[in-house]
């Protein structure tokens, strides 16, 4: 199972955006184009959640996290000259 929420969960509902308390879009919000600021805000929230999930995974599974760090380091060394 993935650590990410299901697709039907509204991201805007958690941040107080266009979604109402039931996670439904407000009237006309679906037709209105998304502003650049809204997109950046949602992206920043997503990246914060992703970083938090990675930190949690690293704490819960330290051996796997260490192996992932070592693999990443080997990949980075491959491209150095």
PDB file of N, CA, C and O in Angstrom:
ATOM      1  N   UNK A   1       0.840  -1.191   0.000  1.00  0.00           N
ATOM      2  CA  UNK A   1       0.000   0.000   0.000  1.00  0.00           C
ATOM      3  C   UNK A   1       0.878   1.245   0.000  1.00  0.00           C
ATOM      4  O   UNK A   1       1.925   1.275   0.604  1.00  0.00           O
ATOM      5  N   UNK A   2       0.400   2.252  -0.604  1.00  0.00           N
ATOM      6  CA  UNK A   2       1.122   3.511  -0.698  1.00  0.00           C
ATOM      7  C   UNK A   2       0.855   4.387   0.520  1.00  0.00           C
ATOM      8  O   UNK A   2      -0.193   4.289   1.153  1.00  0.00           O
ATOM      9  N   UNK A   3       1.804   5.252   0.841  1.00  0.00           N
ATOM     10  CA  UNK A   3       1.631   6.201   1.939  1.00  0.00           C
ATOM     11  C   UNK A   3       0.822   7.414   1.507  1.00  0.00           C
ATOM     12  O   UNK A   3       0.426   8.209   2.332  1.00  0.00           O
ATOM     13  N   UNK A   4       0.587   7.542   0.204  1.00  0.00           N
ATOM     14  CA  UNK A   4      -0.111   8.702  -0.316  1.00  0.00           C
ATOM     15  C   UNK A   4      -1.616   8.526  -0.172  1.00  0.00           C
ATOM     16  O   UNK A   4      -2.117   7.407  -0.202  1.00  0.00           O
ATOM     17  N   UNK A   5      -2.356   9.620  -0.019  1.00  0.00           N
ATOM     18  CA  UNK A   5      -3.813   9.506   0.115  1.00  0.00           C
ATOM     19  C   UNK A   5      -4.445   9.073  -1.197  1.00  0.00           C
ATOM     20  O   UNK A   5      -3.851   9.165  -2.262  1.00  0.00           O
ATOM     21  N   UNK A   6      -5.680   8.574  -1.111  1.00  0.00           N
ATOM     22  CA  UNK A   6      -6.412   8.175  -2.301  1.00  0.00           C
ATOM     23  C   UNK A   6      -6.658   9.387  -3.186  1.00  0.00           C
ATOM     24  O   UNK A   6      -6.678  10.512  -2.727  1.00  0.00           O
ATOM     25  N   UNK A   7      -6.888   9.129  -4.481  1.00  0.00           N
ATOM     26  CA  UNK A   7      -7.075  10.220  -5.434  1.00  0.00           C
ATOM     27  C   UNK A   7      -8.338  11.022  -5.152  1.00  0.00           C
ATOM     28  O   UNK A   7      -8.406  12.188  -5.468  1.00  0.00           O
ATOM     29  N   UNK A   8      -9.356  10.405  -4.548  1.00  0.00           N
ATOM     30  CA  UNK A   8     -10.601  11.118  -4.328  1.00  0.00           C
ATOM     31  C   UNK A   8     -10.537  12.080  -3.149  1.00  0.00           C
ATOM     32  O   UNK A   8     -11.436  12.864  -2.960  1.00  0.00           O
ATOM     33  N   UNK A   9      -9.470  12.047  -2.368  1.00  0.00           N
ATOM     34  CA  UNK A   9      -9.327  12.979  -1.259  1.00  0.00           C
ATOM     35  C   UNK A   9      -8.904  14.329  -1.823  1.00  0.00           C
ATOM     36  O   UNK A   9      -7.959  14.426  -2.595  1.00  0.00           O
ATOM     37  N   UNK A  10      -9.588  15.383  -1.442  1.00  0.00           N
ATOM     38  CA  UNK A  10      -9.304  16.711  -1.968  1.00  0.00           C
ATOM     39  C   UNK A  10      -8.139  17.344  -1.230  1.00  0.00           C
ATOM     40  O   UNK A  10      -8.135  17.423  -0.005  1.00  0.00           O
ATOM     41  N   UNK A  11      -7.138  17.782  -1.964  1.00  0.00           N
ATOM     42  CA  UNK A  11      -6.004  18.478  -1.372  1.00  0.00           C
ATOM     43  C   UNK A  11      -6.442  19.854  -0.880  1.00  0.00           C
ATOM     44  O   UNK A  11      -6.005  20.325   0.154  1.00  0.00           O
ATOM     45  N   UNK A  12      -7.328  20.496  -1.624  1.00  0.00           N
ATOM     46  CA  UNK A  12      -7.765  21.833  -1.261  1.00  0.00           C
ATOM     47  C   UNK A  12      -8.596  21.831   0.011  1.00  0.00           C
ATOM     48  O   UNK A  12      -8.623  22.818   0.730  1.00  0.00           O
ATOM     49  N   UNK A  13      -9.262  20.718   0.327  1.00  0.00           N
ATOM     50  CA  UNK A  13     -10.087  20.645   1.527  1.00  0.00           C
ATOM     51  C   UNK A  13      -9.256  20.802   2.788  1.00  0.00           C
ATOM     52  O   UNK A  13      -9.695  21.394   3.767  1.00  0.00           O
ATOM     53  N   UNK A  14      -8.044  20.300   2.792  1.00  0.00           N
ATOM     54  CA  UNK A  14      -7.191  20.380   3.971  1.00  0.00           C
ATOM     55  C   UNK A  14      -6.604  21.775   4.160  1.00  0.00           C
ATOM     56  O   UNK A  14      -6.259  22.157   5.260  1.00  0.00           O
ATOM     57  N   UNK A  15      -6.485  22.535   3.071  1.00  0.00           N
ATOM     58  CA  UNK A  15      -5.855  23.844   3.169  1.00  0.00           C
ATOM     59  C   UNK A  15      -6.856  24.986   3.181  1.00  0.00           C
ATOM     60  O   UNK A  15      -6.465  26.140   3.233  1.00  0.00           O
ATOM     61  N   UNK A  16      -8.146  24.652   3.096  1.00  0.00           N
ATOM     62  CA  UNK A  16      -9.159  25.701   3.125  1.00  0.00           C
ATOM     63  C   UNK A  16      -9.339  26.396   1.800  1.00  0.00           C
ATOM     64  O   UNK A  16      -9.724  27.545   1.741  1.00  0.00           O
ATOM     65  N   UNK A  17      -9.091  25.682   0.702  1.00  0.00           N
ATOM     66  CA  UNK A  17      -9.212  26.273  -0.625  1.00  0.00           C
ATOM     67  C   UNK A  17     -10.644  26.254  -1.111  1.00  0.00           C
ATOM     68  O   UNK A  17     -11.584  26.524  -0.380  1.00  0.00           O
ATOM     69  N   UNK A  18     -10.833  25.880  -2.373  1.00  0.00           N
ATOM     70  CA  UNK A  18     -12.148  25.926  -3.000  1.00  0.00           C
ATOM     71  C   UNK A  18     -13.059  24.797  -2.540  1.00  0.00           C
ATOM     72  O   UNK A  18     -14.237  24.807  -2.819  1.00  0.00           O
ATOM     73  N   UNK A  19     -12.543  23.794  -1.863  1.00  0.00           N
ATOM     74  CA  UNK A  19     -13.356  22.664  -1.446  1.00  0.00           C
ATOM     75  C   UNK A  19     -14.105  22.992  -0.159  1.00  0.00           C
ATOM     76  O   UNK A  19     -13.598  23.705   0.697  1.00  0.00           O
ATOM     77  N   UNK A  20     -15.284  22.435  -0.048  1.00  0.00           N
ATOM     78  CA  UNK A  20     -16.082  22.640   1.155  1.00  0.00           C
ATOM     79  C   UNK A  20     -15.732  21.611   2.209  1.00  0.00           C
ATOM     80  O   UNK A  20     -14.789  20.832   2.053  1.00  0.00           O
ATOM     81  N   UNK A  21     -16.502  21.554   3.294  1.00  0.00           N
ATOM     82  CA  UNK A  21     -16.203  20.628   4.370  1.00  0.00           C
ATOM     83  C   UNK A  21     -16.329  19.171   3.951  1.00  0.00           C
ATOM     84  O   UNK A  21     -15.678  18.298   4.507  1.00  0.00           O
ATOM     85  N   UNK A  22     -17.163  18.873   2.964  1.00  0.00           N
ATOM     86  CA  UNK A  22     -17.336  17.494   2.514  1.00  0.00           C
ATOM     87  C   UNK A  22     -16.332  17.123   1.432  1.00  0.00           C
ATOM     88  O   UNK A  22     -16.358  16.022   0.917  1.00  0.00           O
ATOM     89  N   UNK A  23     -15.434  18.032   1.067  1.00  0.00           N
ATOM     90  CA  UNK A  23     -14.447  17.755   0.030  1.00  0.00           C
ATOM     91  C   UNK A  23     -14.989  17.985  -1.361  1.00  0.00           C
ATOM     92  O   UNK A  23     -14.340  17.670  -2.340  1.00  0.00           O
ATOM     93  N   UNK A  24     -16.190  18.520  -1.475  1.00  0.00           N
ATOM     94  CA  UNK A  24     -16.805  18.806  -2.761  1.00  0.00           C
ATOM     95  C   UNK A  24     -16.342  20.177  -3.242  1.00  0.00           C
ATOM     96  O   UNK A  24     -16.137  21.077  -2.445  1.00  0.00           O
ATOM     97  N   UNK A  25     -16.209  20.335  -4.552  1.00  0.00           N
ATOM     98  CA  UNK A  25     -15.820  21.632  -5.099  1.00  0.00           C
ATOM     99  C   UNK A  25     -16.997  22.598  -5.015  1.00  0.00           C
ATOM    100  O   UNK A  25     -18.150  22.210  -5.138  1.00  0.00           O
ATOM    101  N   UNK A  26     -16.694  23.852  -4.807  1.00  0.00           N
ATOM    102  CA  UNK A  26     -17.730  24.879  -4.749  1.00  0.00           C
ATOM    103  C   UNK A  26     -18.283  25.107  -6.150  1.00  0.00           C
ATOM    104  O   UNK A  26     -17.673  24.727  -7.153  1.00  0.00           O
ATOM    105  N   UNK A  27     -19.442  25.733  -6.243  1.00  0.00           N
ATOM    106  CA  UNK A  27     -20.061  26.026  -7.538  1.00  0.00           C
ATOM    107  C   UNK A  27     -19.113  26.840  -8.406  1.00  0.00           C
ATOM    108  O   UNK A  27     -18.603  27.871  -7.990  1.00  0.00           O
ATOM    109  N   UNK A  28     -18.849  26.379  -9.621  1.00  0.00           N
ATOM    110  CA  UNK A  28     -18.051  27.131 -10.567  1.00  0.00           C
ATOM    111  C   UNK A  28     -16.547  27.029 -10.339  1.00  0.00           C
ATOM    112  O   UNK A  28     -15.771  27.508 -11.135  1.00  0.00           O
ATOM    113  N   UNK A  29     -16.103  26.423  -9.261  1.00  0.00           N
ATOM    114  CA  UNK A  29     -14.669  26.324  -8.987  1.00  0.00           C
ATOM    115  C   UNK A  29     -13.995  25.392  -9.984  1.00  0.00           C
ATOM    116  O   UNK A  29     -12.823  25.537 -10.276  1.00  0.00           O
ATOM    117  N   UNK A  30     -14.738  24.436 -10.513  1.00  0.00           N
ATOM    118  CA  UNK A  30     -14.177  23.488 -11.460  1.00  0.00           C
ATOM    119  C   UNK A  30     -13.880  24.155 -12.800  1.00  0.00           C
ATOM    120  O   UNK A  30     -12.931  23.798 -13.478  1.00  0.00           O
ATOM    121  N   UNK A  31     -14.694  25.139 -13.179  1.00  0.00           N
ATOM    122  CA  UNK A  31     -14.536  25.810 -14.474  1.00  0.00           C
ATOM    123  C   UNK A  31     -13.499  26.926 -14.432  1.00  0.00           C
ATOM    124  O   UNK A  31     -12.919  27.266 -15.447  1.00  0.00           O
ATOM    125  N   UNK A  32     -13.288  27.506 -13.273  1.00  0.00           N
ATOM    126  CA  UNK A  32     -12.359  28.630 -13.153  1.00  0.00           C
ATOM    127  C   UNK A  32     -10.919  28.119 -13.265  1.00  0.00           C
ATOM    128  O   UNK A  32     -10.563  27.120 -12.667  1.00  0.00           O
ATOM    129  N   UNK A  33     -10.087  28.806 -14.051  1.00  0.00           N
ATOM    130  CA  UNK A  33      -8.688  28.374 -14.143  1.00  0.00           C
ATOM    131  C   UNK A  33      -7.966  28.597 -12.816  1.00  0.00           C
ATOM    132  O   UNK A  33      -8.238  29.548 -12.089  1.00  0.00           O
ATOM    133  N   UNK A  34      -7.059  27.706 -12.532  1.00  0.00           N
ATOM    134  CA  UNK A  34      -6.301  27.776 -11.285  1.00  0.00           C
ATOM    135  C   UNK A  34      -5.233  28.870 -11.403  1.00  0.00           C
ATOM    136  O   UNK A  34      -4.534  28.956 -12.396  1.00  0.00           O
ATOM    137  N   UNK A  35      -5.116  29.683 -10.374  1.00  0.00           N
ATOM    138  CA  UNK A  35      -4.106  30.738 -10.428  1.00  0.00           C
ATOM    139  C   UNK A  35      -2.730  30.139 -10.136  1.00  0.00           C
ATOM    140  O   UNK A  35      -2.607  29.061  -9.539  1.00  0.00           O
ATOM    141  N   UNK A  36      -1.702  30.833 -10.556  1.00  0.00           N
ATOM    142  CA  UNK A  36      -0.334  30.359 -10.339  1.00  0.00           C
ATOM    143  C   UNK A  36      -0.020  30.274  -8.850  1.00  0.00           C
ATOM    144  O   UNK A  36       0.669  29.355  -8.403  1.00  0.00           O
ATOM    145  N   UNK A  37      -0.541  31.208  -8.074  1.00  0.00           N
ATOM    146  CA  UNK A  37      -0.294  31.197  -6.628  1.00  0.00           C
ATOM    147  C   UNK A  37      -0.931  29.971  -5.985  1.00  0.00           C
ATOM    148  O   UNK A  37      -0.323  29.336  -5.107  1.00  0.00           O
ATOM    149  N   UNK A  38      -2.161  29.616  -6.406  1.00  0.00           N
ATOM    150  CA  UNK A  38      -2.816  28.421  -5.866  1.00  0.00           C
ATOM    151  C   UNK A  38      -2.033  27.172  -6.214  1.00  0.00           C
ATOM    152  O   UNK A  38      -1.862  26.278  -5.382  1.00  0.00           O
ATOM    153  N   UNK A  39      -1.569  27.114  -7.439  1.00  0.00           N
ATOM    154  CA  UNK A  39      -0.792  25.948  -7.867  1.00  0.00           C
ATOM    155  C   UNK A  39       0.495  25.832  -7.055  1.00  0.00           C
ATOM    156  O   UNK A  39       0.853  24.750  -6.590  1.00  0.00           O
ATOM    157  N   UNK A  40       1.209  26.949  -6.868  1.00  0.00           N
ATOM    158  CA  UNK A  40       2.445  26.924  -6.074  1.00  0.00           C
ATOM    159  C   UNK A  40       2.164  26.526  -4.631  1.00  0.00           C
ATOM    160  O   UNK A  40       2.932  25.785  -4.024  1.00  0.00           O
ATOM    161  N   UNK A  41       1.064  27.020  -4.069  1.00  0.00           N
ATOM    162  CA  UNK A  41       0.698  26.686  -2.690  1.00  0.00           C
ATOM    163  C   UNK A  41       0.421  25.190  -2.544  1.00  0.00           C
ATOM    164  O   UNK A  41       0.901  24.544  -1.623  1.00  0.00           O
ATOM    165  N   UNK A  42      -0.354  24.634  -3.490  1.00  0.00           N
ATOM    166  CA  UNK A  42      -0.649  23.201  -3.441  1.00  0.00           C
ATOM    167  C   UNK A  42       0.610  22.375  -3.643  1.00  0.00           C
ATOM    168  O   UNK A  42       0.819  21.361  -2.975  1.00  0.00           O
ATOM    169  N   UNK A  43       1.487  22.813  -4.545  1.00  0.00           N
ATOM    170  CA  UNK A  43       2.739  22.085  -4.802  1.00  0.00           C
ATOM    171  C   UNK A  43       3.648  22.120  -3.576  1.00  0.00           C
ATOM    172  O   UNK A  43       4.249  21.110  -3.207  1.00  0.00           O
ATOM    173  N   UNK A  44       3.727  23.276  -2.923  1.00  0.00           N
ATOM    174  CA  UNK A  44       4.549  23.393  -1.718  1.00  0.00           C
ATOM    175  C   UNK A  44       4.025  22.474  -0.616  1.00  0.00           C
ATOM    176  O   UNK A  44       4.805  21.804   0.066  1.00  0.00           O
ATOM    177  N   UNK A  45       2.695  22.412  -0.465  1.00  0.00           N
ATOM    178  CA  UNK A  45       2.110  21.531   0.542  1.00  0.00           C
ATOM    179  C   UNK A  45       2.407  20.071   0.207  1.00  0.00           C
ATOM    180  O   UNK A  45       2.761  19.283   1.083  1.00  0.00           O
ATOM    181  N   UNK A  46       2.293  19.716  -1.054  1.00  0.00           N
ATOM    182  CA  UNK A  46       2.591  18.353  -1.477  1.00  0.00           C
ATOM    183  C   UNK A  46       4.046  17.993  -1.176  1.00  0.00           C
ATOM    184  O   UNK A  46       4.338  16.916  -0.647  1.00  0.00           O
ATOM    185  N   UNK A  47       4.969  18.898  -1.496  1.00  0.00           N
ATOM    186  CA  UNK A  47       6.389  18.623  -1.261  1.00  0.00           C
ATOM    187  C   UNK A  47       6.698  18.514   0.227  1.00  0.00           C
ATOM    188  O   UNK A  47       7.519  17.697   0.640  1.00  0.00           O
ATOM    189  N   UNK A  48       6.024  19.340   1.054  1.00  0.00           N
ATOM    190  CA  UNK A  48       6.201  19.217   2.512  1.00  0.00           C
ATOM    191  C   UNK A  48       5.711  17.854   3.000  1.00  0.00           C
ATOM    192  O   UNK A  48       6.388  17.186   3.797  1.00  0.00           O
ATOM    193  N   UNK A  49       4.546  17.431   2.518  1.00  0.00           N
ATOM    194  CA  UNK A  49       4.010  16.124   2.909  1.00  0.00           C
ATOM    195  C   UNK A  49       4.921  14.997   2.452  1.00  0.00           C
ATOM    196  O   UNK A  49       5.134  14.020   3.183  1.00  0.00           O
ATOM    197  N   UNK A  50       5.462  15.112   1.253  1.00  0.00           N
ATOM    198  CA  UNK A  50       6.358  14.091   0.728  1.00  0.00           C
ATOM    199  C   UNK A  50       7.628  13.998   1.569  1.00  0.00           C
ATOM    200  O   UNK A  50       8.084  12.896   1.908  1.00  0.00           O
ATOM    201  N   UNK A  51       8.202  15.132   1.921  1.00  0.00           N
ATOM    202  CA  UNK A  51       9.409  15.142   2.758  1.00  0.00           C
ATOM    203  C   UNK A  51       9.115  14.536   4.132  1.00  0.00           C
ATOM    204  O   UNK A  51       9.924  13.767   4.667  1.00  0.00           O
ATOM    205  N   UNK A  52       7.947  14.868   4.684  1.00  0.00           N
ATOM    206  CA  UNK A  52       7.568  14.312   5.987  1.00  0.00           C
ATOM    207  C   UNK A  52       7.419  12.790   5.899  1.00  0.00           C
ATOM    208  O   UNK A  52       7.871  12.064   6.783  1.00  0.00           O
ATOM    209  N   UNK A  53       6.835  12.302   4.811  1.00  0.00           N
ATOM    210  CA  UNK A  53       6.674  10.853   4.628  1.00  0.00           C
ATOM    211  C   UNK A  53       8.034  10.177   4.503  1.00  0.00           C
ATOM    212  O   UNK A  53       8.250   9.096   5.061  1.00  0.00           O
ATOM    213  N   UNK A  54       8.962  10.807   3.794  1.00  0.00           N
ATOM    214  CA  UNK A  54      10.305  10.226   3.667  1.00  0.00           C
ATOM    215  C   UNK A  54      11.017  10.179   5.006  1.00  0.00           C
ATOM    216  O   UNK A  54      11.691   9.197   5.328  1.00  0.00           O
ATOM    217  N   UNK A  55      10.894  11.240   5.798  1.00  0.00           N
ATOM    218  CA  UNK A  55      11.515  11.253   7.125  1.00  0.00           C
ATOM    219  C   UNK A  55      10.931  10.167   8.012  1.00  0.00           C
ATOM    220  O   UNK A  55      11.659   9.479   8.732  1.00  0.00           O
ATOM    221  N   UNK A  56       9.612  10.011   7.965  1.00  0.00           N
ATOM    222  CA  UNK A  56       8.959   8.982   8.757  1.00  0.00           C
ATOM    223  C   UNK A  56       9.431   7.597   8.330  1.00  0.00           C
ATOM    224  O   UNK A  56       9.751   6.751   9.168  1.00  0.00           O
ATOM    225  N   UNK A  57       9.511   7.365   7.023  1.00  0.00           N
ATOM    226  CA  UNK A  57       9.972   6.071   6.519  1.00  0.00           C
ATOM    227  C   UNK A  57      11.406   5.801   6.964  1.00  0.00           C
ATOM    228  O   UNK A  57      11.757   4.676   7.324  1.00  0.00           O
ATOM    229  N   UNK A  58      12.244   6.839   6.951  1.00  0.00           N
ATOM    230  CA  UNK A  58      13.641   6.676   7.368  1.00  0.00           C
ATOM    231  C   UNK A  58      13.728   6.325   8.854  1.00  0.00           C
ATOM    232  O   UNK A  58      14.580   5.540   9.268  1.00  0.00           O
ATOM    233  N   UNK A  59      12.828   6.898   9.671  1.00  0.00           N
ATOM    234  CA  UNK A  59      12.822   6.578  11.100  1.00  0.00           C
ATOM    235  C   UNK A  59      12.298   5.181  11.374  1.00  0.00           C
ATOM    236  O   UNK A  59      12.803   4.461  12.226  1.00  0.00           O
ATOM    237  N   UNK A  60      11.260   4.790  10.629  1.00  0.00           N
ATOM    238  CA  UNK A  60      10.617   3.501  10.878  1.00  0.00           C
ATOM    239  C   UNK A  60      11.447   2.353  10.318  1.00  0.00           C
ATOM    240  O   UNK A  60      11.487   1.274  10.904  1.00  0.00           O
ATOM    241  N   UNK A  61      12.118   2.566   9.206  1.00  0.00           N
ATOM    242  CA  UNK A  61      12.899   1.512   8.561  1.00  0.00           C
ATOM    243  C   UNK A  61      14.332   1.987   8.356  1.00  0.00           C
ATOM    244  O   UNK A  61      14.767   2.249   7.237  1.00  0.00           O
ATOM    245  N   UNK A  62      15.111   2.095   9.425  1.00  0.00           N
ATOM    246  CA  UNK A  62      16.460   2.666   9.294  1.00  0.00           C
ATOM    247  C   UNK A  62      17.383   1.864   8.383  1.00  0.00           C
ATOM    248  O   UNK A  62      18.187   2.441   7.657  1.00  0.00           O
ATOM    249  N   UNK A  63      17.273   0.542   8.393  1.00  0.00           N
ATOM    250  CA  UNK A  63      18.162  -0.257   7.548  1.00  0.00           C
ATOM    251  C   UNK A  63      17.874  -0.012   6.073  1.00  0.00           C
ATOM    252  O   UNK A  63      18.774   0.166   5.263  1.00  0.00           O
ATOM    253  N   UNK A  64      16.597   0.029   5.721  1.00  0.00           N
ATOM    254  CA  UNK A  64      16.226   0.277   4.326  1.00  0.00           C
ATOM    255  C   UNK A  64      16.623   1.689   3.911  1.00  0.00           C
ATOM    256  O   UNK A  64      17.073   1.919   2.791  1.00  0.00           O
ATOM    257  N   UNK A  65      16.469   2.652   4.814  1.00  0.00           N
ATOM    258  CA  UNK A  65      16.841   4.032   4.504  1.00  0.00           C
ATOM    259  C   UNK A  65      18.353   4.138   4.290  1.00  0.00           C
ATOM    260  O   UNK A  65      18.808   4.852   3.395  1.00  0.00           O
ATOM    261  N   UNK A  66      19.111   3.434   5.102  1.00  0.00           N
ATOM    262  CA  UNK A  66      20.569   3.466   4.943  1.00  0.00           C
ATOM    263  C   UNK A  66      20.969   2.852   3.602  1.00  0.00           C
ATOM    264  O   UNK A  66      21.824   3.402   2.890  1.00  0.00           O
ATOM    265  N   UNK A  67      20.351   1.749   3.249  1.00  0.00           N
ATOM    266  CA  UNK A  67      20.646   1.111   1.962  1.00  0.00           C
ATOM    267  C   UNK A  67      20.284   2.052   0.808  1.00  0.00           C
ATOM    268  O   UNK A  67      21.024   2.149  -0.175  1.00  0.00           O
ATOM    269  N   UNK A  68      19.162   2.747   0.935  1.00  0.00           N
ATOM    270  CA  UNK A  68      18.754   3.692  -0.117  1.00  0.00           C
ATOM    271  C   UNK A  68      19.754   4.837  -0.225  1.00  0.00           C
ATOM    272  O   UNK A  68      20.087   5.276  -1.331  1.00  0.00           O
ATOM    273  N   UNK A  69      20.244   5.344   0.921  1.00  0.00           N
ATOM    274  CA  UNK A  69      21.258   6.407   0.887  1.00  0.00           C
ATOM    275  C   UNK A  69      22.527   5.921   0.204  1.00  0.00           C
ATOM    276  O   UNK A  69      23.136   6.646  -0.596  1.00  0.00           O
ATOM    277  N   UNK A  70      22.965   4.703   0.512  1.00  0.00           N
ATOM    278  CA  UNK A  70      24.177   4.165  -0.102  1.00  0.00           C
ATOM    279  C   UNK A  70      23.993   3.974  -1.616  1.00  0.00           C
ATOM    280  O   UNK A  70      24.905   4.285  -2.389  1.00  0.00           O
ATOM    281  N   UNK A  71      22.832   3.470  -2.031  1.00  0.00           N
ATOM    282  CA  UNK A  71      22.569   3.317  -3.473  1.00  0.00           C
ATOM    283  C   UNK A  71      22.588   4.671  -4.175  1.00  0.00           C
ATOM    284  O   UNK A  71      23.132   4.814  -5.266  1.00  0.00           O
ATOM    285  N   UNK A  72      21.970   5.666  -3.535  1.00  0.00           N
ATOM    286  CA  UNK A  72      21.951   7.006  -4.121  1.00  0.00           C
ATOM    287  C   UNK A  72      23.372   7.563  -4.245  1.00  0.00           C
ATOM    288  O   UNK A  72      23.741   8.152  -5.270  1.00  0.00           O
ATOM    289  N   UNK A  73      24.194   7.348  -3.219  1.00  0.00           N
ATOM    290  CA  UNK A  73      25.580   7.818  -3.263  1.00  0.00           C
ATOM    291  C   UNK A  73      26.353   7.139  -4.393  1.00  0.00           C
ATOM    292  O   UNK A  73      27.144   7.779  -5.088  1.00  0.00           O
ATOM    293  N   UNK A  74      26.121   5.842  -4.590  1.00  0.00           N
ATOM    294  CA  UNK A  74      26.800   5.127  -5.678  1.00  0.00           C
ATOM    295  C   UNK A  74      26.363   5.675  -7.039  1.00  0.00           C
ATOM    296  O   UNK A  74      27.194   5.836  -7.938  1.00  0.00           O
ATOM    297  N   UNK A  75      25.081   5.967  -7.179  1.00  0.00           N
ATOM    298  CA  UNK A  75      24.606   6.537  -8.449  1.00  0.00           C
ATOM    299  C   UNK A  75      25.249   7.891  -8.701  1.00  0.00           C
ATOM    300  O   UNK A  75      25.639   8.211  -9.822  1.00  0.00           O
ATOM    301  N   UNK A  76      25.375   8.695  -7.664  1.00  0.00           N
ATOM    302  CA  UNK A  76      25.970  10.018  -7.831  1.00  0.00           C
ATOM    303  C   UNK A  76      27.451   9.906  -8.174  1.00  0.00           C
ATOM    304  O   UNK A  76      27.974  10.661  -8.977  1.00  0.00           O
ATOM    305  N   UNK A  77      28.149   8.940  -7.563  1.00  0.00           N
ATOM    306  CA  UNK A  77      29.578   8.745  -7.865  1.00  0.00           C
ATOM    307  C   UNK A  77      29.802   8.322  -9.304  1.00  0.00           C
ATOM    308  O   UNK A  77      30.829   8.621  -9.892  1.00  0.00           O
ATOM    309  N   UNK A  78      28.838   7.614  -9.870  1.00  0.00           N
ATOM    310  CA  UNK A  78      28.972   7.113 -11.235  1.00  0.00           C
ATOM    311  C   UNK A  78      29.129   8.259 -12.221  1.00  0.00           C
ATOM    312  O   UNK A  78      29.853   8.139 -13.221  1.00  0.00           O
ATOM    313  N   UNK A  79      28.500   9.401 -11.955  1.00  0.00           N
ATOM    314  CA  UNK A  79      28.515  10.517 -12.912  1.00  0.00           C
ATOM    315  C   UNK A  79      29.631  11.507 -12.660  1.00  0.00           C
ATOM    316  O   UNK A  79      29.797  12.454 -13.402  1.00  0.00           O
ATOM    317  N   UNK A  80      30.377  11.331 -11.597  1.00  0.00           N
ATOM    318  CA  UNK A  80      31.497  12.250 -11.337  1.00  0.00           C
ATOM    319  C   UNK A  80      32.702  11.860 -12.181  1.00  0.00           C
ATOM    320  O   UNK A  80      32.911  10.716 -12.518  1.00  0.00           O
ATOM    321  N   UNK A  81      33.535  12.828 -12.460  1.00  0.00           N
ATOM    322  CA  UNK A  81      34.765  12.554 -13.214  1.00  0.00           C
ATOM    323  C   UNK A  81      35.968  12.861 -12.395  1.00  0.00           C
ATOM    324  O   UNK A  81      36.029  13.606 -11.533  1.00  0.00           O
TER     325      UNK A  81
END
